[in-house]
Coordinates of C-alpha atoms in Angstrom, one line a residue:
Chain A
M19 CA 0.0 0.0 0.0
T20 CA 2.9 2.3 0.8
V21 CA 4.2 1.9 -2.7
V22 CA 0.8 2.7 -4.2
Y23 CA 0.4 5.8 -2.0
S24 CA 3.9 7.0 -2.9
V25 CA 3.5 6.6 -6.6
L26 CA 0.0 8.2 -6.6
F27 CA 1.1 11.1 -4.4
M28 CA 4.2 11.9 -6.6
A29 CA 2.2 11.5 -9.8
I30 CA -0.5 13.9 -8.6
L31 CA 2.0 16.3 -7.3
G32 CA 4.1 16.2 -10.5
I33 CA 1.1 16.7 -12.7
G34 CA -0.3 19.4 -10.5
A35 CA 2.9 21.4 -10.5
G36 CA 3.3 21.0 -14.3
V37 CA -0.3 22.2 -14.9
F38 CA 0.2 25.2 -12.5
L39 CA 3.4 26.3 -14.2
A40 CA 2.0 25.9 -17.7
F41 CA -1.0 28.0 -16.7
A42 CA 1.3 30.6 -15.1
S43 CA 3.6 30.9 -18.1
A44 CA 0.7 31.4 -20.4
K45 CA -1.0 34.0 -18.2
F46 CA 2.2 35.9 -17.6
A47 CA 3.7 35.6 -21.0
V48 CA 5.9 38.5 -22.0
K49 CA 5.6 39.7 -25.6
K50 CA 9.1 40.1 -26.9
D51 CA 9.6 43.0 -29.3
P52 CA 9.3 41.2 -32.7
R53 CA 11.8 43.6 -34.2
I54 CA 14.6 42.1 -32.0
T55 CA 13.7 38.6 -33.2
L56 CA 13.5 39.7 -36.8
I57 CA 16.8 41.6 -36.6
E58 CA 18.5 38.6 -35.0
A59 CA 17.3 36.4 -37.8
S60 CA 18.8 38.8 -40.4
L61 CA 22.2 38.7 -38.8
P62 CA 24.8 36.0 -39.7
G63 CA 24.6 34.7 -36.1
V64 CA 28.3 33.9 -35.5
N65 CA 28.7 36.1 -32.4
C66 CA 32.1 37.3 -33.7
G67 CA 31.9 40.6 -31.8
A68 CA 33.2 42.8 -34.7
C69 CA 30.2 45.1 -34.2
G70 CA 31.5 45.9 -30.7
F71 CA 28.6 44.2 -28.9
P72 CA 28.8 41.0 -26.9
G73 CA 27.1 38.8 -29.4
C74 CA 24.4 39.0 -32.1
S75 CA 21.5 39.2 -29.6
A76 CA 23.1 42.3 -27.9
F77 CA 23.6 43.9 -31.3
A78 CA 20.0 43.2 -32.3
K79 CA 18.8 44.8 -29.1
A80 CA 21.0 47.8 -29.6
I81 CA 19.6 48.3 -33.2
A82 CA 16.1 48.1 -31.9
E83 CA 16.8 50.7 -29.3
G84 CA 18.5 52.9 -31.9
K85 CA 21.9 52.7 -30.2
A86 CA 23.8 51.0 -33.0
P87 CA 24.5 52.0 -36.6
L88 CA 22.7 49.9 -39.2
D89 CA 25.9 49.0 -40.9
G90 CA 27.6 47.9 -37.7
C91 CA 27.6 44.2 -38.7
I92 CA 30.9 43.8 -40.5
P93 CA 30.4 40.2 -41.8
G94 CA 26.9 41.1 -42.9
K95 CA 27.9 44.4 -44.6
R96 CA 28.2 43.0 -48.0
S97 CA 25.4 40.5 -47.8
G98 CA 22.5 42.8 -47.6
V99 CA 22.2 43.0 -43.9
P100 CA 22.1 46.8 -43.5
E101 CA 19.3 47.0 -46.1
K102 CA 17.3 44.4 -44.2
L103 CA 17.8 46.2 -41.0
K104 CA 16.7 49.5 -42.5
L105 CA 13.6 47.8 -43.8
I106 CA 12.7 46.4 -40.4
M107 CA 13.3 49.6 -38.6
D108 CA 11.4 51.7 -41.1
T109 CA 8.3 49.4 -40.9
D110 CA 5.6 50.2 -38.4
V111 CA 5.9 48.1 -35.2
D112 CA 2.2 47.0 -35.2
K113 CA 2.5 45.9 -38.8
L114 CA 5.6 43.9 -38.0
T115 CA 3.8 42.3 -35.0
A116 CA 0.8 41.4 -37.3
L117 CA 3.1 39.9 -40.0
F118 CA 5.0 38.0 -37.2
E119 CA 1.9 36.5 -35.8
E120 CA 0.6 35.6 -39.3
A121 CA 3.8 33.7 -40.0
E122 CA 3.2 31.9 -36.7
E123 CA 6.2 33.5 -35.1
D124 CA 8.7 32.1 -37.6
A125 CA 11.3 34.8 -38.1
E126 CA 12.5 33.6 -41.5
K127 CA 9.0 33.5 -43.0
T128 CA 8.2 36.9 -41.6
L129 CA 11.3 38.4 -43.2
E130 CA 10.3 36.9 -46.6
K131 CA 6.8 38.3 -46.3
L132 CA 8.2 41.7 -45.3
I133 CA 10.5 41.8 -48.3
A134 CA 7.6 40.7 -50.6
V135 CA 5.2 43.3 -49.2
S136 CA 7.7 46.1 -49.5
G137 CA 8.5 45.2 -53.1
K138 CA 12.2 46.0 -52.4
E139 CA 15.0 44.1 -53.9
V140 CA 17.0 42.6 -51.1
K141 CA 20.0 40.3 -51.5
A142 CA 19.7 36.7 -50.4
A143 CA 20.5 35.9 -46.8
P144 CA 24.3 35.5 -46.3
P145 CA 25.4 31.9 -46.1
K146 CA 26.0 31.4 -42.4
P147 CA 29.7 30.9 -41.8
K148 CA 30.6 27.5 -40.4
R149 CA 31.8 27.5 -36.8
P150 CA 34.5 25.0 -36.2
T151 CA 33.9 22.1 -33.9
Q152 CA 35.8 21.8 -30.6
E153 CA 37.7 18.8 -32.0
E154 CA 38.9 20.9 -35.0
I155 CA 39.9 23.7 -32.7
D156 CA 41.9 21.4 -30.4
S157 CA 43.6 19.5 -33.1
Y158 CA 44.8 22.7 -34.9
K159 CA 45.9 24.2 -31.6
G160 CA 48.1 21.1 -31.1
K161 CA 49.7 21.7 -34.5
L162 CA 50.8 25.2 -33.5
K163 CA 53.6 23.6 -31.5
E164 CA 55.3 22.6 -34.7
N165 CA 55.1 26.0 -36.3
S166 CA 56.5 28.8 -34.1
R167 CA 55.6 31.6 -36.6
A168 CA 52.0 30.3 -36.6
A169 CA 52.0 30.3 -32.8
V170 CA 53.0 34.0 -32.8
V171 CA 50.3 34.8 -35.3
F172 CA 47.8 32.9 -33.3
A173 CA 48.6 34.9 -30.2
I174 CA 47.6 38.2 -31.8
L175 CA 44.3 36.8 -33.3
P176 CA 41.0 37.5 -31.5
N177 CA 40.7 33.7 -30.7
I178 CA 36.9 33.6 -31.0
N179 CA 36.8 30.8 -33.5
C180 CA 33.9 32.4 -35.4
G181 CA 34.8 30.7 -38.8
I182 CA 34.2 33.8 -40.9
C183 CA 37.7 33.6 -42.4
G184 CA 36.7 30.2 -43.9
S185 CA 39.2 28.2 -41.8
P186 CA 38.2 25.8 -39.0
G187 CA 39.3 28.0 -36.1
C188 CA 41.9 30.6 -35.3
A189 CA 44.7 28.1 -34.9
A190 CA 44.1 26.7 -38.4
F191 CA 43.9 30.3 -39.9
A192 CA 47.2 31.2 -38.1
I193 CA 49.0 28.2 -39.7
K194 CA 47.7 29.2 -43.1
V195 CA 48.8 32.8 -42.7
A196 CA 52.2 31.8 -41.4
N197 CA 52.6 29.6 -44.5
K198 CA 51.5 32.5 -46.7
E199 CA 48.5 30.5 -47.9
E200 CA 46.0 33.0 -46.6
N201 CA 45.6 36.7 -46.3
A202 CA 45.3 38.2 -42.8
D203 CA 42.5 40.6 -44.1
K204 CA 40.1 37.6 -44.0
C205 CA 39.9 37.9 -40.2
V206 CA 36.9 40.2 -39.9
P207 CA 36.8 40.6 -36.1
G208 CA 40.6 41.2 -36.2
K209 CA 40.3 44.3 -38.3
R210 CA 39.3 46.3 -35.2
Q211 CA 42.4 45.0 -33.4
N212 CA 44.9 45.8 -36.1
V213 CA 45.5 42.2 -36.9
P214 CA 46.6 42.8 -40.6
E215 CA 49.3 45.3 -39.4
K216 CA 50.5 43.0 -36.7
V217 CA 50.6 40.0 -39.1
A218 CA 52.7 42.1 -41.5
K219 CA 55.2 42.8 -38.7
I220 CA 55.3 39.1 -37.8
M221 CA 55.9 38.0 -41.4
A222 CA 58.7 40.5 -41.7
L223 CA 60.6 38.9 -38.7
S224 CA 63.4 36.3 -39.2
Q225 CA 63.1 32.8 -37.8
S226 CA 65.6 33.5 -35.1
E227 CA 63.7 36.6 -34.0
I228 CA 60.5 34.5 -33.9
Q229 CA 62.4 31.9 -31.7
K230 CA 63.5 34.7 -29.4
I231 CA 60.0 35.9 -28.9
I232 CA 58.8 32.4 -28.0
E233 CA 61.7 32.0 -25.5
D234 CA 61.1 35.4 -23.9
T235 CA 57.5 34.8 -23.3
S236 CA 57.6 31.0 -22.6
G237 CA 55.1 30.7 -25.4
E238 CA 52.3 32.4 -23.4
P239 CA 49.9 33.9 -25.9
A240 CA 48.9 36.8 -23.6
E241 CA 52.6 37.8 -23.3
I242 CA 53.3 37.5 -27.0
K243 CA 50.3 39.7 -27.7
K244 CA 51.7 42.4 -25.4
K245 CA 54.9 42.6 -27.5
F246 CA 52.9 43.7 -30.5
E247 CA 50.8 46.3 -28.7
S248 CA 52.4 49.7 -29.5
Chain B
M180 CA 0.4 32.1 22.9
A181 CA 1.4 35.5 21.7
T182 CA 4.7 35.4 23.7
R183 CA 5.6 32.2 22.0
L184 CA 5.0 33.7 18.6
V185 CA 7.1 36.7 19.5
F186 CA 9.9 34.4 20.7
I187 CA 9.8 32.4 17.5
F188 CA 9.9 35.6 15.4
L189 CA 12.7 37.2 17.3
S190 CA 14.6 33.9 17.4
A191 CA 14.5 33.6 13.6
I192 CA 15.7 37.2 13.1
L193 CA 18.2 37.8 15.8
I194 CA 19.0 35.0 18.2
N195 CA 19.3 32.2 15.8
N196 CA 19.7 34.2 12.6
F197 CA 19.4 31.8 9.7
V198 CA 22.5 33.0 8.0
L199 CA 24.9 34.0 10.8
S200 CA 24.0 31.3 13.3
R201 CA 22.4 28.4 11.4
F202 CA 24.6 28.6 8.3
L203 CA 21.6 28.5 6.0
G204 CA 21.7 30.6 2.8
I205 CA 25.4 31.2 2.7
C206 CA 25.8 30.9 -1.1
P207 CA 23.5 33.8 -1.9
F208 CA 24.8 35.6 1.1
L209 CA 28.3 35.6 -0.3
G210 CA 27.2 35.8 -4.0
V211 CA 24.6 38.5 -4.1
S212 CA 25.9 40.8 -1.4
K213 CA 28.2 42.9 -3.5
K214 CA 25.6 45.6 -4.2
T215 CA 22.8 46.8 -1.9
D216 CA 20.0 47.0 -4.4
T217 CA 20.5 43.5 -5.6
A218 CA 20.6 42.4 -2.0
V219 CA 17.3 44.1 -1.3
G220 CA 15.6 42.6 -4.4
M221 CA 17.0 39.1 -3.5
S222 CA 15.7 39.4 0.1
I223 CA 12.2 40.3 -1.0
A224 CA 12.1 37.3 -3.5
V225 CA 13.5 34.9 -0.9
T226 CA 11.1 36.1 1.9
F227 CA 8.1 35.6 -0.4
V228 CA 9.2 32.1 -1.5
M229 CA 9.9 31.3 2.2
I230 CA 6.4 32.2 3.4
M231 CA 4.6 30.5 0.5
A232 CA 6.8 27.4 0.6
S233 CA 6.4 27.0 4.4
I234 CA 2.6 27.1 4.2
I235 CA 2.3 24.7 1.3
T236 CA 4.9 22.2 2.6
W237 CA 3.3 22.3 6.1
L238 CA 0.0 21.4 4.6
L239 CA 1.5 18.7 2.4
N240 CA 3.3 17.3 5.4
I241 CA 0.0 16.5 7.0
A242 CA -1.0 14.5 3.9
L243 CA 2.4 12.7 3.9
D244 CA 2.1 11.6 7.5
A245 CA -1.6 10.6 7.1
L246 CA -0.7 8.4 4.1
G247 CA 2.2 6.9 6.0
I248 CA 4.9 8.0 3.5
P249 CA 7.0 10.5 5.5
F250 CA 10.2 9.4 3.7
L251 CA 9.0 11.3 0.7
R252 CA 9.3 14.5 2.6
T253 CA 12.7 15.8 1.2
I254 CA 11.7 15.1 -2.4
V255 CA 8.2 16.6 -2.1
F256 CA 9.5 19.7 -0.3
I257 CA 12.2 20.4 -2.8
L258 CA 9.8 20.0 -5.7
I259 CA 7.4 22.5 -4.2
I260 CA 10.2 25.0 -3.7
A261 CA 11.4 24.5 -7.3
T262 CA 7.9 25.0 -8.6
L263 CA 7.4 28.2 -6.5
V264 CA 10.7 29.6 -7.7
Q265 CA 9.9 28.9 -11.3
F266 CA 6.6 30.7 -10.7
V267 CA 8.3 33.7 -9.1
E268 CA 10.6 33.9 -12.1
I269 CA 7.7 33.9 -14.6
F270 CA 5.8 36.5 -12.6
L271 CA 8.8 38.8 -12.1
K272 CA 9.7 38.7 -15.8
K273 CA 6.3 40.3 -16.5
A274 CA 5.8 42.4 -13.5
S275 CA 9.2 43.9 -13.1
P276 CA 11.7 43.2 -15.9
S277 CA 14.3 45.5 -14.4
L278 CA 14.4 43.5 -11.1
Y279 CA 14.4 40.3 -13.1
D280 CA 17.4 41.5 -15.1
A281 CA 19.1 42.7 -11.9
L282 CA 18.8 39.4 -10.2
G283 CA 19.8 37.5 -13.3
I284 CA 21.1 34.0 -12.5
F285 CA 20.5 34.3 -8.8
L286 CA 16.7 34.0 -9.2
P287 CA 16.7 30.3 -10.3
L288 CA 19.4 29.8 -7.7
I289 CA 16.9 30.5 -4.9
T290 CA 15.8 26.9 -5.4
T291 CA 19.2 25.6 -4.2
N292 CA 19.1 28.1 -1.3
C293 CA 19.5 25.9 1.8
A294 CA 17.6 28.4 3.8
I295 CA 14.3 27.7 2.2
L296 CA 14.5 23.9 2.4
G297 CA 16.0 24.2 5.8
L298 CA 13.2 26.4 7.0
A299 CA 10.5 24.0 5.7
L300 CA 12.2 21.0 7.4
L301 CA 12.7 22.9 10.6
N302 CA 9.0 23.8 10.8
V303 CA 8.1 20.2 10.5
Q304 CA 10.8 19.0 12.9
Q305 CA 9.8 21.4 15.6
N306 CA 6.1 20.5 15.2
Y307 CA 5.0 24.1 14.7
T308 CA 1.3 24.9 14.1
L309 CA 0.4 26.7 10.9
L310 CA 0.5 30.1 12.5
E311 CA 3.8 29.4 14.1
T312 CA 5.1 28.2 10.8
I313 CA 4.1 31.5 9.1
V314 CA 5.7 33.6 11.8
N315 CA 8.9 31.5 11.6
A316 CA 9.0 31.9 7.9
A317 CA 8.5 35.7 8.1
G318 CA 11.1 35.9 10.7
A319 CA 13.5 33.8 8.7
G320 CA 13.0 36.0 5.7
L321 CA 13.6 39.1 7.7
G322 CA 16.6 37.6 9.3
F323 CA 18.1 36.7 5.9
A324 CA 17.3 40.2 4.6
L325 CA 18.9 41.8 7.7
A326 CA 22.1 39.8 7.3
L327 CA 22.3 40.2 3.6
I328 CA 21.6 44.0 3.5
L329 CA 24.0 44.7 6.5
F330 CA 26.7 42.6 4.8
S331 CA 26.2 44.3 1.4
T332 CA 26.6 47.8 2.9
I333 CA 29.8 46.7 4.6
R334 CA 31.1 45.1 1.3
E335 CA 30.3 48.2 -0.7
R336 CA 32.5 50.2 1.8
M337 CA 35.2 47.5 1.5
E338 CA 35.5 47.9 -2.2
L339 CA 37.1 51.2 -1.5
S340 CA 39.6 50.0 1.1
E341 CA 43.0 48.5 0.6
V342 CA 42.7 44.7 1.1
P343 CA 45.9 42.7 1.1
E344 CA 46.2 40.6 -2.1
P345 CA 45.6 37.1 -0.7
F346 CA 42.5 38.3 1.2
K347 CA 40.8 39.9 -1.8
G348 CA 37.4 38.5 -2.6
T349 CA 35.9 35.6 -0.7
A350 CA 38.5 35.4 2.1
I351 CA 37.9 38.9 3.5
A352 CA 34.2 38.5 2.9
L353 CA 34.2 35.4 5.1
I354 CA 36.2 37.0 7.9
T355 CA 33.9 40.0 7.9
A356 CA 30.9 37.6 8.1
G357 CA 32.6 36.0 11.0
L358 CA 32.8 39.3 12.8
L359 CA 29.2 40.0 12.0
S360 CA 28.3 36.6 13.3
M361 CA 30.2 37.3 16.5
A362 CA 28.2 40.5 16.9
F363 CA 24.9 38.7 16.5
M364 CA 26.0 36.2 19.2
G365 CA 25.4 39.0 21.6
F366 CA 21.7 38.5 21.2
Q367 CA 21.8 35.1 22.9
G368 CA 19.4 35.1 25.9
L369 CA 17.6 38.1 24.6
V370 CA 14.1 36.6 25.1
K371 CA 13.5 34.1 27.8
L372 CA 10.4 31.9 27.2
Chain C
M85 CA 36.9 14.9 -24.4
A86 CA 40.7 15.3 -24.5
E87 CA 41.0 14.8 -20.7
S88 CA 42.4 11.6 -19.5
K89 CA 40.3 9.7 -17.0
F90 CA 42.9 10.4 -14.3
K91 CA 42.6 14.1 -14.9
V92 CA 38.9 14.0 -14.6
L93 CA 39.3 12.5 -11.2
T94 CA 42.0 14.9 -9.9
N95 CA 40.2 17.9 -11.3
G96 CA 37.8 18.0 -8.4
I97 CA 40.6 17.8 -5.8
F98 CA 42.9 20.5 -6.9
K99 CA 42.3 22.5 -10.0
Q100 CA 38.5 22.9 -9.5
N101 CA 38.2 22.3 -5.8
P102 CA 34.6 22.9 -5.0
I103 CA 35.1 24.9 -1.9
F104 CA 38.2 26.9 -2.4
I105 CA 38.2 27.5 -6.1
Q106 CA 34.5 27.3 -7.2
V107 CA 33.2 28.6 -3.8
L108 CA 30.2 26.2 -3.9
G109 CA 28.6 24.2 -1.1
M110 CA 29.4 26.7 1.6
C111 CA 26.5 26.0 3.9
P112 CA 27.4 22.4 4.9
T113 CA 31.1 23.4 4.9
L114 CA 30.6 26.0 7.7
A115 CA 28.0 24.0 9.6
T116 CA 29.4 20.5 9.8
T117 CA 33.1 21.2 10.4
T118 CA 32.9 21.5 14.2
S119 CA 35.2 18.5 14.3
A120 CA 37.3 16.6 11.8
E121 CA 35.1 13.5 12.2
N122 CA 31.9 15.4 11.4
G123 CA 33.6 16.9 8.4
L124 CA 34.6 13.5 7.2
G125 CA 31.2 12.0 7.7
M126 CA 29.5 14.9 5.8
G127 CA 32.0 14.7 3.0
L128 CA 31.6 11.0 2.5
A129 CA 27.8 11.2 2.5
T130 CA 28.0 14.0 -0.1
T131 CA 30.5 12.0 -2.2
A132 CA 28.2 9.0 -2.2
V133 CA 25.3 11.1 -3.4
L134 CA 27.4 12.9 -6.0
A135 CA 28.8 9.7 -7.4
M136 CA 25.4 7.9 -7.6
S137 CA 23.5 10.8 -9.0
N138 CA 26.2 11.5 -11.6
I139 CA 26.0 7.9 -12.8
T140 CA 22.2 7.9 -12.9
I141 CA 21.9 11.3 -14.7
S142 CA 24.6 10.2 -17.2
L143 CA 22.6 7.1 -17.9
V144 CA 19.3 8.9 -18.6
R145 CA 20.8 12.0 -20.1
N146 CA 19.5 11.3 -23.6
F147 CA 16.0 10.5 -22.4
I148 CA 15.1 13.7 -20.5
P149 CA 13.5 16.5 -22.4
D150 CA 15.5 19.7 -22.2
K151 CA 12.9 21.9 -20.6
I152 CA 12.4 19.7 -17.5
R153 CA 15.9 18.7 -17.0
I154 CA 16.6 20.7 -13.9
P155 CA 13.6 19.5 -12.0
S156 CA 14.4 15.9 -13.1
Y157 CA 17.9 16.2 -11.8
I158 CA 16.6 17.5 -8.5
V159 CA 14.2 14.6 -8.1
I160 CA 17.0 12.1 -8.8
I161 CA 19.4 13.8 -6.4
A162 CA 16.6 14.0 -3.7
S163 CA 15.9 10.3 -4.0
F164 CA 19.6 9.4 -3.4
V165 CA 19.8 11.8 -0.5
T166 CA 16.7 10.3 1.1
M167 CA 18.4 6.9 0.7
I168 CA 21.6 8.0 2.3
D169 CA 19.6 9.8 5.1
M170 CA 17.8 6.6 6.0
L171 CA 20.9 4.4 5.8
M172 CA 22.8 6.8 8.1
H173 CA 19.8 6.9 10.5
G174 CA 19.9 3.1 10.7
F175 CA 23.7 2.4 10.7
I176 CA 25.5 5.4 12.1
Y177 CA 23.0 7.0 14.4
D178 CA 25.3 9.3 16.4
L179 CA 26.8 10.9 13.3
W180 CA 23.3 11.2 11.8
K181 CA 22.1 13.0 14.9
T182 CA 25.1 15.4 14.9
L183 CA 24.8 16.3 11.2
G184 CA 21.0 16.6 11.6
L185 CA 19.3 19.0 9.2
F186 CA 22.3 19.1 6.9
I187 CA 21.9 15.6 5.5
P188 CA 18.6 16.3 3.7
L189 CA 20.2 19.6 2.8
I190 CA 22.7 17.7 0.6
V191 CA 19.9 18.0 -2.0
V192 CA 20.5 21.7 -2.4
N193 CA 24.2 21.5 -2.3
C194 CA 25.1 23.5 -5.4
I195 CA 28.0 21.2 -6.1
I196 CA 25.8 18.2 -7.0
L197 CA 23.4 20.1 -9.2
G198 CA 26.3 22.0 -10.7
R199 CA 28.2 18.8 -11.7
A200 CA 25.0 17.2 -13.0
E201 CA 24.4 20.2 -15.2
A202 CA 28.0 20.8 -16.3
F203 CA 29.4 17.3 -16.6
A204 CA 27.0 14.3 -16.2
S205 CA 24.5 15.6 -18.7
K206 CA 27.2 15.7 -21.4
N207 CA 29.5 12.8 -20.6
G208 CA 29.6 9.0 -20.4
V209 CA 28.8 7.0 -17.3
F210 CA 32.3 6.0 -16.1
R211 CA 33.7 9.6 -16.6
S212 CA 30.7 11.1 -14.8
F213 CA 31.3 8.7 -12.0
L214 CA 35.0 9.7 -11.8
D215 CA 34.1 13.4 -11.9
G216 CA 31.5 12.9 -9.1
L217 CA 34.1 10.9 -7.1
G218 CA 36.8 13.5 -7.7
M219 CA 34.6 16.5 -6.7
G220 CA 33.4 14.6 -3.7
L221 CA 36.9 13.7 -2.6
G222 CA 38.0 17.3 -3.0
F223 CA 35.0 18.4 -1.0
T224 CA 35.7 15.8 1.7
A225 CA 39.4 16.7 1.9
S226 CA 38.5 20.4 2.3
L227 CA 35.9 19.6 5.0
V228 CA 38.4 17.4 6.9
L229 CA 41.0 20.2 6.7
L230 CA 38.6 22.9 8.0
G231 CA 37.2 20.5 10.6
S232 CA 40.7 19.6 11.8
V233 CA 41.7 23.3 12.1
R234 CA 38.6 24.1 14.0
E235 CA 38.8 21.1 16.3
F236 CA 42.5 21.6 17.0
L237 CA 42.1 25.3 17.9
G238 CA 38.8 24.9 19.6
N239 CA 39.2 21.6 21.5
G240 CA 42.9 20.8 21.2
S241 CA 42.3 17.5 19.4
I242 CA 42.0 16.1 15.9
F243 CA 39.7 13.1 15.3
N244 CA 39.2 13.0 19.1
Y245 CA 42.9 12.4 19.6
H246 CA 44.0 14.8 22.3
L247 CA 46.9 17.0 21.2
S248 CA 47.0 20.3 23.0
D249 CA 45.4 22.1 25.9
V250 CA 44.7 25.2 23.9
K251 CA 40.9 25.7 23.7
M252 CA 39.5 28.7 21.9
F253 CA 35.9 27.8 22.2
A254 CA 34.9 30.5 19.7
M255 CA 36.4 28.4 16.9
I256 CA 33.7 25.8 17.3
L257 CA 31.0 28.4 17.3
P258 CA 29.6 30.1 14.2
P259 CA 32.1 33.1 14.1
G260 CA 35.0 30.6 14.2
A261 CA 33.7 28.8 11.2
F262 CA 33.6 31.9 9.0
I263 CA 37.0 33.2 10.2
A264 CA 38.7 29.8 9.9
L265 CA 37.4 29.3 6.4
G266 CA 38.3 32.9 5.5
M267 CA 41.9 32.4 6.7
L268 CA 42.3 29.1 4.9
A269 CA 40.9 30.7 1.7
A270 CA 43.4 33.5 2.1
F271 CA 46.2 31.0 2.6
F272 CA 45.4 29.1 -0.5
N273 CA 45.1 32.3 -2.5
Y274 CA 48.6 33.3 -1.2
L275 CA 49.9 30.0 -2.4
G276 CA 48.3 30.5 -5.8
I277 CA 49.8 34.0 -6.0
R278 CA 53.3 32.8 -5.1
R279 CA 53.1 30.1 -7.8
S280 CA 52.5 32.6 -10.5
K281 CA 55.1 35.1 -9.3
P282 CA 58.3 33.3 -10.2
K283 CA 57.1 33.1 -13.8
K284 CA 56.6 36.8 -13.9
A285 CA 59.9 37.5 -12.2
A286 CA 61.8 35.6 -14.8
K287 CA 60.7 38.0 -17.6

């Protein structure tokens, strides 16, 4: 009997709590400004930080509050993002809410509807850059030990592993740059941190100078980075 | 009757302060007390959950004893507390988004606040009546608030002092809490039943 | 993924010591370290719950829907705590009486829920067991250390083995707990600072 009572009691309690919470979350639902959701859907979504904000969600919020420039998203600049953002911000909020609900809260569909309704020509959504997996990041980081020039380049990169450069992670990109297979300009978040200039300096150094840097700093990336900060 | 209630109330706030004497609710005590406004917000949320949880768990405890399944007490109590905290989160998000943002991660952490589960279990252990339970819960909440707000004002001042390197952060906070606890020990024997 | 199994185990003892580095599980730390023996008992009980709950949660991690995972973890942990509580009540009554309220409070020990969320929900069964064991051992070691300090200063003994006649009773009382833990934390911080200083001096 104890077992029956225990099971019944827990079942009733569990179901009761679940129903109560479901009811509460429906009754106290907060309507998120659809603009933020739509803006977020227009962005590449890599959280690279090039816009100066901590992540795409923060940038979307700032745009909605009018605190960020429409062309602040550097990876999105050439793929029609500023135009999309302008379209969203120019449209009446109520109209956006209506469209959003019509499309059953699907951001992508709402955007398509919005573009169709406005009759404007907007470029296709930028292909989302591929973020590297943790295994790729770790394996390339391991390879840095074999290439000291790449290790120095790696130290001055933003190390966010956003994937916009097309390489699987900052370590892989550093190796390619050190082997002159890749241009440092491809690092979009790095443009704010003067990465192309720093890379030019590193490429101009001789192998023995590179060795000296590694010895002086015991290979610590933070220390290497300090050496290139003027 | 009334004197017993007063004793329970004062005991919870001063004589056996939940944080400084009973060691319940230390994690938020150390974690949320860096700024006074978050401390106040946290105290209000915790007091509310304490009173609601105490009432509901006291009632459920009667059912548990009647059905002969007292061993389910811990599980049932913590589930009620988790549900209540979830509800407070949903409610706050709508009613006061600024307070919700200010509390941040600490709001769901009220679930793992030992003070609330400890309070619920103490009420049952000491066989309090429903009224005594409510008074105890109110006292516990106020005691927690008192300790938390006092501590946060001291910590705000400490931000501006020169603390030796090894002591910065948790260490000096703990030592300060120890001194505060010592001060509260002076309340022993305040009310004689 | 890249961590060896041994590292998973020792992680909880040194690098990510729950009390001194992560600052979690403070309530039982301060309350149950009135003596080394009490600290040991509490630590071992918590380790048992940690290990068992980590194993269980790792086993069912693919079957729990994401939205209700925290309440599910809590129920699993609470069940193990109830088991340990009843076992201690039956087999080690004196320790059970001393630890009192804090045995059921193992449920809300942030360490257990924290490891369930951070490790057991994403790793295999044996690794989760090692992680739980490691964290538990680190926790136990810290508790025993604090308990020994408080017992030695407050009662002149360690594990009830009489050593000195110095008795600062305040150490066994609440203020002593805070201050002792604070001093220990400062000491470990000091060691940490000294470790990183020689590296800087060499530059």
